XYZ file of C-alpha atoms in Angstrom:
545
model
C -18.478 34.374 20.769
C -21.123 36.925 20.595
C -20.597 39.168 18.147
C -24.121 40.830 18.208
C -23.623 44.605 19.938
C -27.093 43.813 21.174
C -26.146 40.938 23.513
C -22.681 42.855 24.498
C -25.298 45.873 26.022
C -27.421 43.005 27.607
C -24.468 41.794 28.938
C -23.128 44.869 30.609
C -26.511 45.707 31.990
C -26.828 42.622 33.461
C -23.246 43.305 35.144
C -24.939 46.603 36.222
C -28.335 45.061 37.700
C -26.326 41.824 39.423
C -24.716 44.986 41.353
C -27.015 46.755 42.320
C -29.459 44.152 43.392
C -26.808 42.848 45.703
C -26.665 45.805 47.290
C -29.845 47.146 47.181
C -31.075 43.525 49.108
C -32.763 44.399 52.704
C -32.158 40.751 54.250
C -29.617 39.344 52.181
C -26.630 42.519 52.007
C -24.808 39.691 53.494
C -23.967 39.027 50.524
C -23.468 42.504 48.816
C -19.496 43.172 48.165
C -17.831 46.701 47.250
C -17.496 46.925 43.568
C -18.290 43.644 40.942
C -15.031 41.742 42.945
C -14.737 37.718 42.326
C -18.244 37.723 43.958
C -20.176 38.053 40.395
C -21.197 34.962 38.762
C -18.405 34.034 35.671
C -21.619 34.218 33.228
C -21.922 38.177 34.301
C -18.409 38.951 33.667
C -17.670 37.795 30.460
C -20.325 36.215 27.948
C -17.084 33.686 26.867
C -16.361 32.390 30.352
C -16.674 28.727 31.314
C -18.869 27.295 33.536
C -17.589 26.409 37.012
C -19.273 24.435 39.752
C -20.535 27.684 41.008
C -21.523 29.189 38.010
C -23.397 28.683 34.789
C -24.643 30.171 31.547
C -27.994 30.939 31.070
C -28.518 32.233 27.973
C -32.081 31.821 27.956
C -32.760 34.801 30.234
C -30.325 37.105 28.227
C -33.276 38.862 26.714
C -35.392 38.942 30.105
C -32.801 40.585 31.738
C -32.248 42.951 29.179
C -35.661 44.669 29.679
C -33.885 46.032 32.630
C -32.572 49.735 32.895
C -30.222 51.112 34.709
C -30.587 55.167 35.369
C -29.534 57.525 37.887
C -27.601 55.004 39.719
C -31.333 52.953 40.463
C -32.902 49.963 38.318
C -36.046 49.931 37.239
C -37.739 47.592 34.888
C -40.327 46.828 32.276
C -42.780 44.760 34.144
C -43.566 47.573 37.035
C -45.767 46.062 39.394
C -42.430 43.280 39.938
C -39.491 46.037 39.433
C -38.326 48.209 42.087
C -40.661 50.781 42.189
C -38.805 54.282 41.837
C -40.805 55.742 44.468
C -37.911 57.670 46.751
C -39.699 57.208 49.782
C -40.297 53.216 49.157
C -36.113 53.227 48.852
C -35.129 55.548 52.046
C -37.227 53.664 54.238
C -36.501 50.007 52.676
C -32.507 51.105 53.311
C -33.383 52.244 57.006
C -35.239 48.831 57.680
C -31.764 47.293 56.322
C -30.687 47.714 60.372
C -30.992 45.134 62.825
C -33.806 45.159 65.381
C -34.557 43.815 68.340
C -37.520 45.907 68.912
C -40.405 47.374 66.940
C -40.114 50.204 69.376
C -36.070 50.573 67.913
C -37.707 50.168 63.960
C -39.771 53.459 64.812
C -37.151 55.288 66.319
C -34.766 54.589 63.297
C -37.819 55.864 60.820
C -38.640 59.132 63.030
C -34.854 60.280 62.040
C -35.923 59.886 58.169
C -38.015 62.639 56.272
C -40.335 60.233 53.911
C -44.164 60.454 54.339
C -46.187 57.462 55.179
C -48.656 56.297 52.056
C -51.358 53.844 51.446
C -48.510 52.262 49.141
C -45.631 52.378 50.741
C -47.437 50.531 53.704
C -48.852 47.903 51.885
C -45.357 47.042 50.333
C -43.612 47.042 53.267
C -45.986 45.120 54.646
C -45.719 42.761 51.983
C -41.820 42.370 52.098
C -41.722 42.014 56.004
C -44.599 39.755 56.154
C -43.051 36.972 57.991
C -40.791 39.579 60.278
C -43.269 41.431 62.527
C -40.761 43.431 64.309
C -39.760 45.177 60.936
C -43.428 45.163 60.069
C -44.994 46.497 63.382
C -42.355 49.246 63.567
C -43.179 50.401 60.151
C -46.959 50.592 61.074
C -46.594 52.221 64.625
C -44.483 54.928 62.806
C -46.761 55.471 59.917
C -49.646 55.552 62.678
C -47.870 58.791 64.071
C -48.246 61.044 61.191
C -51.533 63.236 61.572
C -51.778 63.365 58.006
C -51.915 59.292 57.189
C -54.540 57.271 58.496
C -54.339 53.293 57.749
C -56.682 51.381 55.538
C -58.378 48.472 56.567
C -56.885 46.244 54.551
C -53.446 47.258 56.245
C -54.758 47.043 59.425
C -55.988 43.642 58.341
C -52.531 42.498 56.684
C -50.953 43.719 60.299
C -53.595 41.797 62.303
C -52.181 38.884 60.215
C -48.866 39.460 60.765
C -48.920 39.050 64.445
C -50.845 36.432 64.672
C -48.909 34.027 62.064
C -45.744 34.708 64.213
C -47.757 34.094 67.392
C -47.925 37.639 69.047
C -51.219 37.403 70.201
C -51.087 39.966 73.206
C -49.639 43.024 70.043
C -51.947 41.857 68.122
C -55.216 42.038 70.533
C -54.197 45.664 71.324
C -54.531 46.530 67.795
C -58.006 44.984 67.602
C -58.700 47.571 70.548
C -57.444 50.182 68.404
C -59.146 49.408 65.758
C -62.483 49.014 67.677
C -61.263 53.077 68.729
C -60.824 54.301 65.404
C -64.137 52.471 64.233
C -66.044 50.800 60.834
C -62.296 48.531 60.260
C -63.406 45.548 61.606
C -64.885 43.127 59.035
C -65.651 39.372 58.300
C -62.600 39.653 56.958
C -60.626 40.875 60.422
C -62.589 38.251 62.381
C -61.741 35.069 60.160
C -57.473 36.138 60.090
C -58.297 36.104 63.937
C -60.146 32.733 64.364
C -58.158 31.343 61.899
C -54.423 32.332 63.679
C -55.836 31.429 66.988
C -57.029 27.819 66.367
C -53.907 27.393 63.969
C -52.000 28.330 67.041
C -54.270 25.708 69.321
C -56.057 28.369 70.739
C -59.498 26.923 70.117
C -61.423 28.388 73.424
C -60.155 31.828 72.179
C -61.229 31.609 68.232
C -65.109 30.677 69.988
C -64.934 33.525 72.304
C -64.166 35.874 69.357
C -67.355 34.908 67.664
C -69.208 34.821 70.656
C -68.284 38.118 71.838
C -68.555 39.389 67.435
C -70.968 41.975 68.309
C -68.845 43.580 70.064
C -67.092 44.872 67.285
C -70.322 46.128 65.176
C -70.725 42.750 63.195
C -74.002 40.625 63.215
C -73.099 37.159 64.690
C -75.529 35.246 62.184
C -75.100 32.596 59.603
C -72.207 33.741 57.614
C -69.896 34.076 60.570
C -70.790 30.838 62.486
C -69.772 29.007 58.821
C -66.557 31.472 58.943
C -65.306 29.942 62.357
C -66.863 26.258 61.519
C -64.597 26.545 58.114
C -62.026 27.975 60.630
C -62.118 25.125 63.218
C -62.376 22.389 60.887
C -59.553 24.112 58.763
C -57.280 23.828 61.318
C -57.921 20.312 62.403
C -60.443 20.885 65.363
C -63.664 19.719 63.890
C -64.860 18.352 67.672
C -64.727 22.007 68.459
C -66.460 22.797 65.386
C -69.103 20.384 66.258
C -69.279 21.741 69.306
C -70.160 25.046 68.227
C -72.480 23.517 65.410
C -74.408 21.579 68.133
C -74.720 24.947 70.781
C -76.166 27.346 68.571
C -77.943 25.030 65.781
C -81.032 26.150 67.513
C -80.086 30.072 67.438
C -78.569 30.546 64.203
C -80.193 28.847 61.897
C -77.279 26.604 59.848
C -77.461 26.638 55.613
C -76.194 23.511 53.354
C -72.907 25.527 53.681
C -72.797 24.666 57.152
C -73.857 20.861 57.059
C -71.029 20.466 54.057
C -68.519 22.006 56.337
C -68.810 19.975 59.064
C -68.585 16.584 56.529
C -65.727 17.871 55.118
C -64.136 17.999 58.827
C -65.362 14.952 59.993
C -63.894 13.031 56.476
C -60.553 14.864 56.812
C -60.273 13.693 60.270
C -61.595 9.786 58.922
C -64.244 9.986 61.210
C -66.647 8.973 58.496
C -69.386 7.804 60.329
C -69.541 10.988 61.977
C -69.778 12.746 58.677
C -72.671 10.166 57.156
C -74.365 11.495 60.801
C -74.220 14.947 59.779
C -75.122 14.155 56.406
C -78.280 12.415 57.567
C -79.114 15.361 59.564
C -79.258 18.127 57.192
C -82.613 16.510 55.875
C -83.946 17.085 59.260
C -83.427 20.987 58.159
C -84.853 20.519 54.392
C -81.411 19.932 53.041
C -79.832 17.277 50.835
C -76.607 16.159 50.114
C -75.166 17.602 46.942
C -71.864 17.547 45.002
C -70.001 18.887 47.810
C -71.395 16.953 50.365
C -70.405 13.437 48.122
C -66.784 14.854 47.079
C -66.235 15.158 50.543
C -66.307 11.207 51.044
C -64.374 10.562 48.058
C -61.614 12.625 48.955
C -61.339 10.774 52.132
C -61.656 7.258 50.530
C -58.949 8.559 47.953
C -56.984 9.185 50.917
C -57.104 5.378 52.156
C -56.720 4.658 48.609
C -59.588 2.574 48.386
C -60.619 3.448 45.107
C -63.072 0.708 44.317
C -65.487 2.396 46.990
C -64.612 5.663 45.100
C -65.738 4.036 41.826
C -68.884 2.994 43.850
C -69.504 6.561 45.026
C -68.985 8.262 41.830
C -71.835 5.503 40.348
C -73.887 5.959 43.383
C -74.324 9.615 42.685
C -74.362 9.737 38.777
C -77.960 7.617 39.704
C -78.773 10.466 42.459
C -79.090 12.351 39.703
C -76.202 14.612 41.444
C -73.036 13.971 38.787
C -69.371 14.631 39.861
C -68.093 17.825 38.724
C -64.826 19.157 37.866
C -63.293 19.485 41.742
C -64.312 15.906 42.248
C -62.224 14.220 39.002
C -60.016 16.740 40.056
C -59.750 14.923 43.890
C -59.519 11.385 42.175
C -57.287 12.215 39.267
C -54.972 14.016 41.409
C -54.803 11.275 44.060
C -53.953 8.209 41.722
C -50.805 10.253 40.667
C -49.885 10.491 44.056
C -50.574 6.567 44.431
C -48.665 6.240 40.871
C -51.034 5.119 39.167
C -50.463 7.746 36.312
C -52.216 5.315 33.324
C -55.402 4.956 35.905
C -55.144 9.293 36.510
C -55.120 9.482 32.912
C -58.312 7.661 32.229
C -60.047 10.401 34.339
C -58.883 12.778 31.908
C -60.737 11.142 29.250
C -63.469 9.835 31.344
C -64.736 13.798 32.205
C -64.425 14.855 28.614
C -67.332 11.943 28.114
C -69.420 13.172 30.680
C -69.195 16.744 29.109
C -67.454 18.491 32.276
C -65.069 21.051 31.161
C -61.486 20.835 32.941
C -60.024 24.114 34.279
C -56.694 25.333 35.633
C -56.656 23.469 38.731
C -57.531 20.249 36.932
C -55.210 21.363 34.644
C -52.480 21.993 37.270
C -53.403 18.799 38.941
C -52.484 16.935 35.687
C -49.749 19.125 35.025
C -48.372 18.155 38.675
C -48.922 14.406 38.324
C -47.422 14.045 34.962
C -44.613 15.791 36.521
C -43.570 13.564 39.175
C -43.849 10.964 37.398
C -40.853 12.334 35.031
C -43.186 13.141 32.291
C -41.723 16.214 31.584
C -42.704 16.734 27.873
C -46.350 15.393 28.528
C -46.852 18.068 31.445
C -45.645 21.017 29.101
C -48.140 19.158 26.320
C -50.838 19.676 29.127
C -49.503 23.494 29.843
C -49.937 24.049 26.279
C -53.497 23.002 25.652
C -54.667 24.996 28.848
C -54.307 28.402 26.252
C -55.873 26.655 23.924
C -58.701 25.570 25.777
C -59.264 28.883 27.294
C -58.019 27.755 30.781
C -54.866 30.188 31.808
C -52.102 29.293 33.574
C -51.857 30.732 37.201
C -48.935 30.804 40.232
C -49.293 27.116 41.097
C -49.417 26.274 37.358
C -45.661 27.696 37.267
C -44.823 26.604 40.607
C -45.821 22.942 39.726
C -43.667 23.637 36.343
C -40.879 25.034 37.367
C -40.245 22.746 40.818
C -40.760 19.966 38.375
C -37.645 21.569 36.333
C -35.704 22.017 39.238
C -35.723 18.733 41.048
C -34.745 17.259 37.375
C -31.938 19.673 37.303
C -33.097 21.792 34.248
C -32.174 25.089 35.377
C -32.363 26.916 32.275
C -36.514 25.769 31.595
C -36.744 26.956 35.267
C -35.330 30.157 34.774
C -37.469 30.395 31.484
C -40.241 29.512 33.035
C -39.572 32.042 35.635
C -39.319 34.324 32.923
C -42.511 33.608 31.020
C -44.513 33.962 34.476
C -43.895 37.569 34.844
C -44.239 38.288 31.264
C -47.882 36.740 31.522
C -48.118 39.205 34.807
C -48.488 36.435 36.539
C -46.542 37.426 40.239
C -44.704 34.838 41.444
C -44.723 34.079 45.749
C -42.530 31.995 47.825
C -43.510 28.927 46.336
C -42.165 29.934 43.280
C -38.635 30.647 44.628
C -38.517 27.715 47.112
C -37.257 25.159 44.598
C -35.114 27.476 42.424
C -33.273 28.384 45.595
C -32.844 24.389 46.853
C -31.972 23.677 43.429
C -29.138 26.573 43.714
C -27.712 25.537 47.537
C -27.915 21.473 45.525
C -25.682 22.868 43.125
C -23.347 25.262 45.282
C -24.352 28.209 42.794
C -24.185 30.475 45.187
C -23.908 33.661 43.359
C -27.143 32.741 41.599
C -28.855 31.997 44.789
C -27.464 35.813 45.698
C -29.429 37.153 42.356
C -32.291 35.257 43.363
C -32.658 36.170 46.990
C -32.240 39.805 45.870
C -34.917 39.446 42.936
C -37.395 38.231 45.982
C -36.372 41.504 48.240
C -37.082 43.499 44.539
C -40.683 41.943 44.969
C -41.405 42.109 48.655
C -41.668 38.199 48.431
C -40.738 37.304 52.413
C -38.709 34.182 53.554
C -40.532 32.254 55.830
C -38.461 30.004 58.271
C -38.436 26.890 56.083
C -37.039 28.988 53.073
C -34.419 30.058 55.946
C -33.680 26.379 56.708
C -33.239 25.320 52.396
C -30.848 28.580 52.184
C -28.846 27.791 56.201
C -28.454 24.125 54.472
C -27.574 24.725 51.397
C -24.616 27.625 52.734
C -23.448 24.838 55.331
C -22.755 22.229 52.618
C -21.456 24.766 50.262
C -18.903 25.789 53.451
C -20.593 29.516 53.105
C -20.409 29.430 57.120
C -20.102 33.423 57.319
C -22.882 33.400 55.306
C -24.759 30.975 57.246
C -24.221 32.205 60.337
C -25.634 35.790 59.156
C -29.185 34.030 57.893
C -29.122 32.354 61.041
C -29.356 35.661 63.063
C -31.808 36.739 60.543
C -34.069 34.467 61.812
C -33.687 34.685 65.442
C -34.050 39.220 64.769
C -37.563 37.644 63.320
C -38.421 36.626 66.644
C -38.419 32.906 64.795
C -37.097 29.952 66.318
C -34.771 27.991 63.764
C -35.234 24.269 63.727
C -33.273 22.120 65.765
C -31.871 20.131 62.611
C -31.105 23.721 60.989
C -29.040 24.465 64.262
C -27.754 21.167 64.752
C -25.943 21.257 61.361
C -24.385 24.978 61.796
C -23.026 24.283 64.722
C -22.209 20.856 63.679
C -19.921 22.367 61.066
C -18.676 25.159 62.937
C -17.145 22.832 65.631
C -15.481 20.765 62.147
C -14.007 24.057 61.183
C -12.992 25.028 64.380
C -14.986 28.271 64.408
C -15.371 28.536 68.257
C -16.340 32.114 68.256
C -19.055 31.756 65.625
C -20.320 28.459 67.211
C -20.463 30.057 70.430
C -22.700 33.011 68.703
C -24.896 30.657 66.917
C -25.738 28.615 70.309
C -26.564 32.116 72.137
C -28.830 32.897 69.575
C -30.541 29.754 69.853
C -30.676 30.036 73.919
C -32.069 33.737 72.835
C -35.002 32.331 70.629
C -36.362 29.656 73.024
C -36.162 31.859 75.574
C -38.098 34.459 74.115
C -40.335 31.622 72.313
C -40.813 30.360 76.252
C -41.508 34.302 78.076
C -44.317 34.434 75.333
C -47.616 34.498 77.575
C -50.842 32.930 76.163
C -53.229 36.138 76.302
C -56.610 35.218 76.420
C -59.758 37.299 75.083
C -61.198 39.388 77.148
């Protein structure tokens, strides 16, 4: 069937990378088996196999997959900065972080016993791949802390600071902002808007407005710029009262910009509080400001919301005679939301209607289109669009695959996925979670679970961290399949995260272990549950001090 020697070596290197990245996965070993076995995907094997409900051909990524190489027992690829970088130290202390750990105290003592130095790379990747794990990550950056000769950049120390605060552990993470206040000159704008921004995501509102008002405390100037950084914050995170709050206390101390005004009508219209945004609006000419582009899109975004679109037809009139015309992020806002309303002829005519008035499109008008086109099972039309974003000088970015390639999936075309896939790291363009998501639903849909293996492991390759909904789509997809050992294991994952799995993800394992009469496992599955609201309940809200 394939005669061509060339495909026969693609072949067997494929054979030889499907290995190894089984077994060179961090999170997912669970799914790493001694030797190739019955475990390897039919379309690995042999190139003249048939296609199974588990398996398929796709011989659109022969060639991708053949710009990997295999040598001294480690693969490496073409496209570096996606590859597994053949930096020993990277491997020993990704293999040691393979362990399970309850503690970050446990992660350092496990790295002590290893004789790799600590780097300004090696940190950031890890940091990277363990971003929604802080145990894993913490560990890794208390250890590196230890050796005399490493000291941590900012930027880690910023990525850490992160960390802890997206999973919630506030008190860890406020006694690194004491170390770093220790060390000295890491604490930037930068520092103190992950901060805000995790405390008033986490409804910690009274905290995020003692951080700015205690800023100077940490060698930063609490001016202008940093009272827009927590309004953004606030408002950002649905607590605009508390923005306005702030807004109204220190109007009269720091003197507010346009930025400010705009921020605060952008809060006020995503909460539909409009009247409270045409107050604000009315206000800023009380400090020599007008309304502008940004403070008008504002309003039509919320009106696009309701869907009233005649009063956004009104609005876009009203300010072509202000003399203040809508740019490209406001036919962006209405384009975008009469595809979501279906109205894909209407979206269309907003295409054209820009190109009148002279405003160039770029590539999130572009992906916008792309997106709307999309759903609305315009396949061919949204690669049309795709295509003329080269050619007008617009280039494709991560959502511009991400729309693409979740369009593919959720109309079952694997192979343009895959492709598509393909064709993003070619164009260096790194994929993220978003980009996986829908490949690895479309694989649990499909019960290819072998591919969802090669997947999973091609994340761990590019330190591309599961977050717990990505959990859920993979626990769901290995309970219909009847992958219950398997599910189980992903399951504990997420608990060793210090994550609490949904009640509907729990529901359904145990739901199925009781069918299967798997009391053991079901038994395991509910301790782990009792373990992660129990921890999720001991946590302790820490307040600044």
């Amino acid at each position: 069937m394939f005669p061509n020697p060339r495909i026969c070596e693609v072949i067997t290197r494929f054979r030889q990378a499907m290995v190894l990245n089984l077994c060179n996965g961090v999170m997912y070993k669970c799914f790493c088996n001694v030797g190739e076995s019955d475990k390897l995907p039919d379309w690995v094997k042999s190139p003249s196999a048939e296609d199974s409900h588990d398996d398929f051909v796709i011989p659109s990524t022969m060639n991708w997959v053949g710009g990997l190489r295999v040598h001294d027992g480690k693969l490496d690829s073409k496209h570096g900065s996606f590859g597994i970088v053949d930096d020993n130290d990277v491997e020993i202390v990704a293999r040691i972080l393979m362990g399970s750990f309850a503690r970050f105290e446990d992660v350092v003592g496990a790295l002590n016993g290893c004789d790799s130095r600590p780097s300004n790379s090696l940190v950031d990747k890890m940091l990277k791949r363990f971003s929604n794990d802080w145990v894993r990550a913490f560990g890794l950056f208390k250890w590196a802390r230890m050796d005399i000769r490493y000291s941590h950049s900012a930027d880690a120390y910023d990525s850490m600071i992160d960390i802890l605060g997206k999973l919630k552990q506030f008190d860890v993470m406020w006694g690194l902002v004491e170390e770093m206040i220790e060390v000295g000159g890491l604490i930037s704008a930068r520092t103190m808007s992950k901060i805000m921004r995790r405390l008033a995501g986490a409804g910690r509102w009274v905290d995020a407005v003692m951080v700015f008002r205690e800023v100077e405390r940490y060698g930063l100037t609490r001016d202008t710029s940093c009272m827009n950084l927590l309004l953004d914050t606030l408002c950002k995170e649905r607590c605009v009262e508390h923005a306005q709050d702030v807004f109204l206390e220190f109007k009269n101390v720091i003197p507010p910009d346009q930025h400010s005004f705009n921020i605060l009508i952008h809060g006020w219209c995503k909460a539909r509080r409009l009247e409270n945004a045409r107050s604000i609006m009315e206000d800023m000419g009380n400090y020599g400001f007008h309304p502008c582009v940004i403070s008008y899109t504002s309003f039509i975004e919320a009106y696009c919301r309701d869907k009233d679109f005649r009063k956004v037809d009104s609005l876009l009139n009203e300010m072509q005679e202000k003399g203040c015309p809508p740019n490209i992020v406001t036919y962006t806002v209405v384009m975008h939301s009469l595809g979501k309303a279906k109205e894909t002829n209407e979206a269309m005519e907003v295409y054209g209607k820009m190109k009148r008035n002279g405003c160039v499109p770029d590539t999130s008008f572009f992906n916008s289109l792309i997106y709307i086109l999309s759903k609305a099972g315009r396949l061919q039309d949204a690669h049309k669009i795709y295509e003329e974003m080269s050619r007008s000088g617009s280039s494709p970015n991560a959502t511009t695959y991400n729309t693409m390639i979740a369009a593919a999936c959720e109309h079952s075309q694997e192979k343009s996925a895959l492709k598509l896939l393909q064709e993003m790291e070619e164009r260096g363009c790194e994929p993220d979670l978003k980009t996986y998501a829908p490949l690895l639903k479309m694989c649990c849909r499909k019960k290819w679970i072998k591919v969802l293996s090669y997947l999973l492991n091609d994340m761990v390759r590019k330190d591309i961290s599961l977050d717990l909904g990505t959990y859920s789509i993979i626990i769901h997809g290995l309970c219909k399949s009847e992958q219950l050992e398997k599910a189980c294991k992903f399951f504990e994952e997420v608990v060793l995260k210090g994550l609490v799995p949904f009640n509907s993800t729990f529901n359904l394992l145990v739901g199925v272990l009781e069918r299967k009469n798997m009391e053991e496992a079901k038994r395991r599955v509910q301790d782990l549950m009792m373990q992660a609201e129990n921890s999720e309940k001991s946590r302790r809200p820490v307040s600044f001090v």
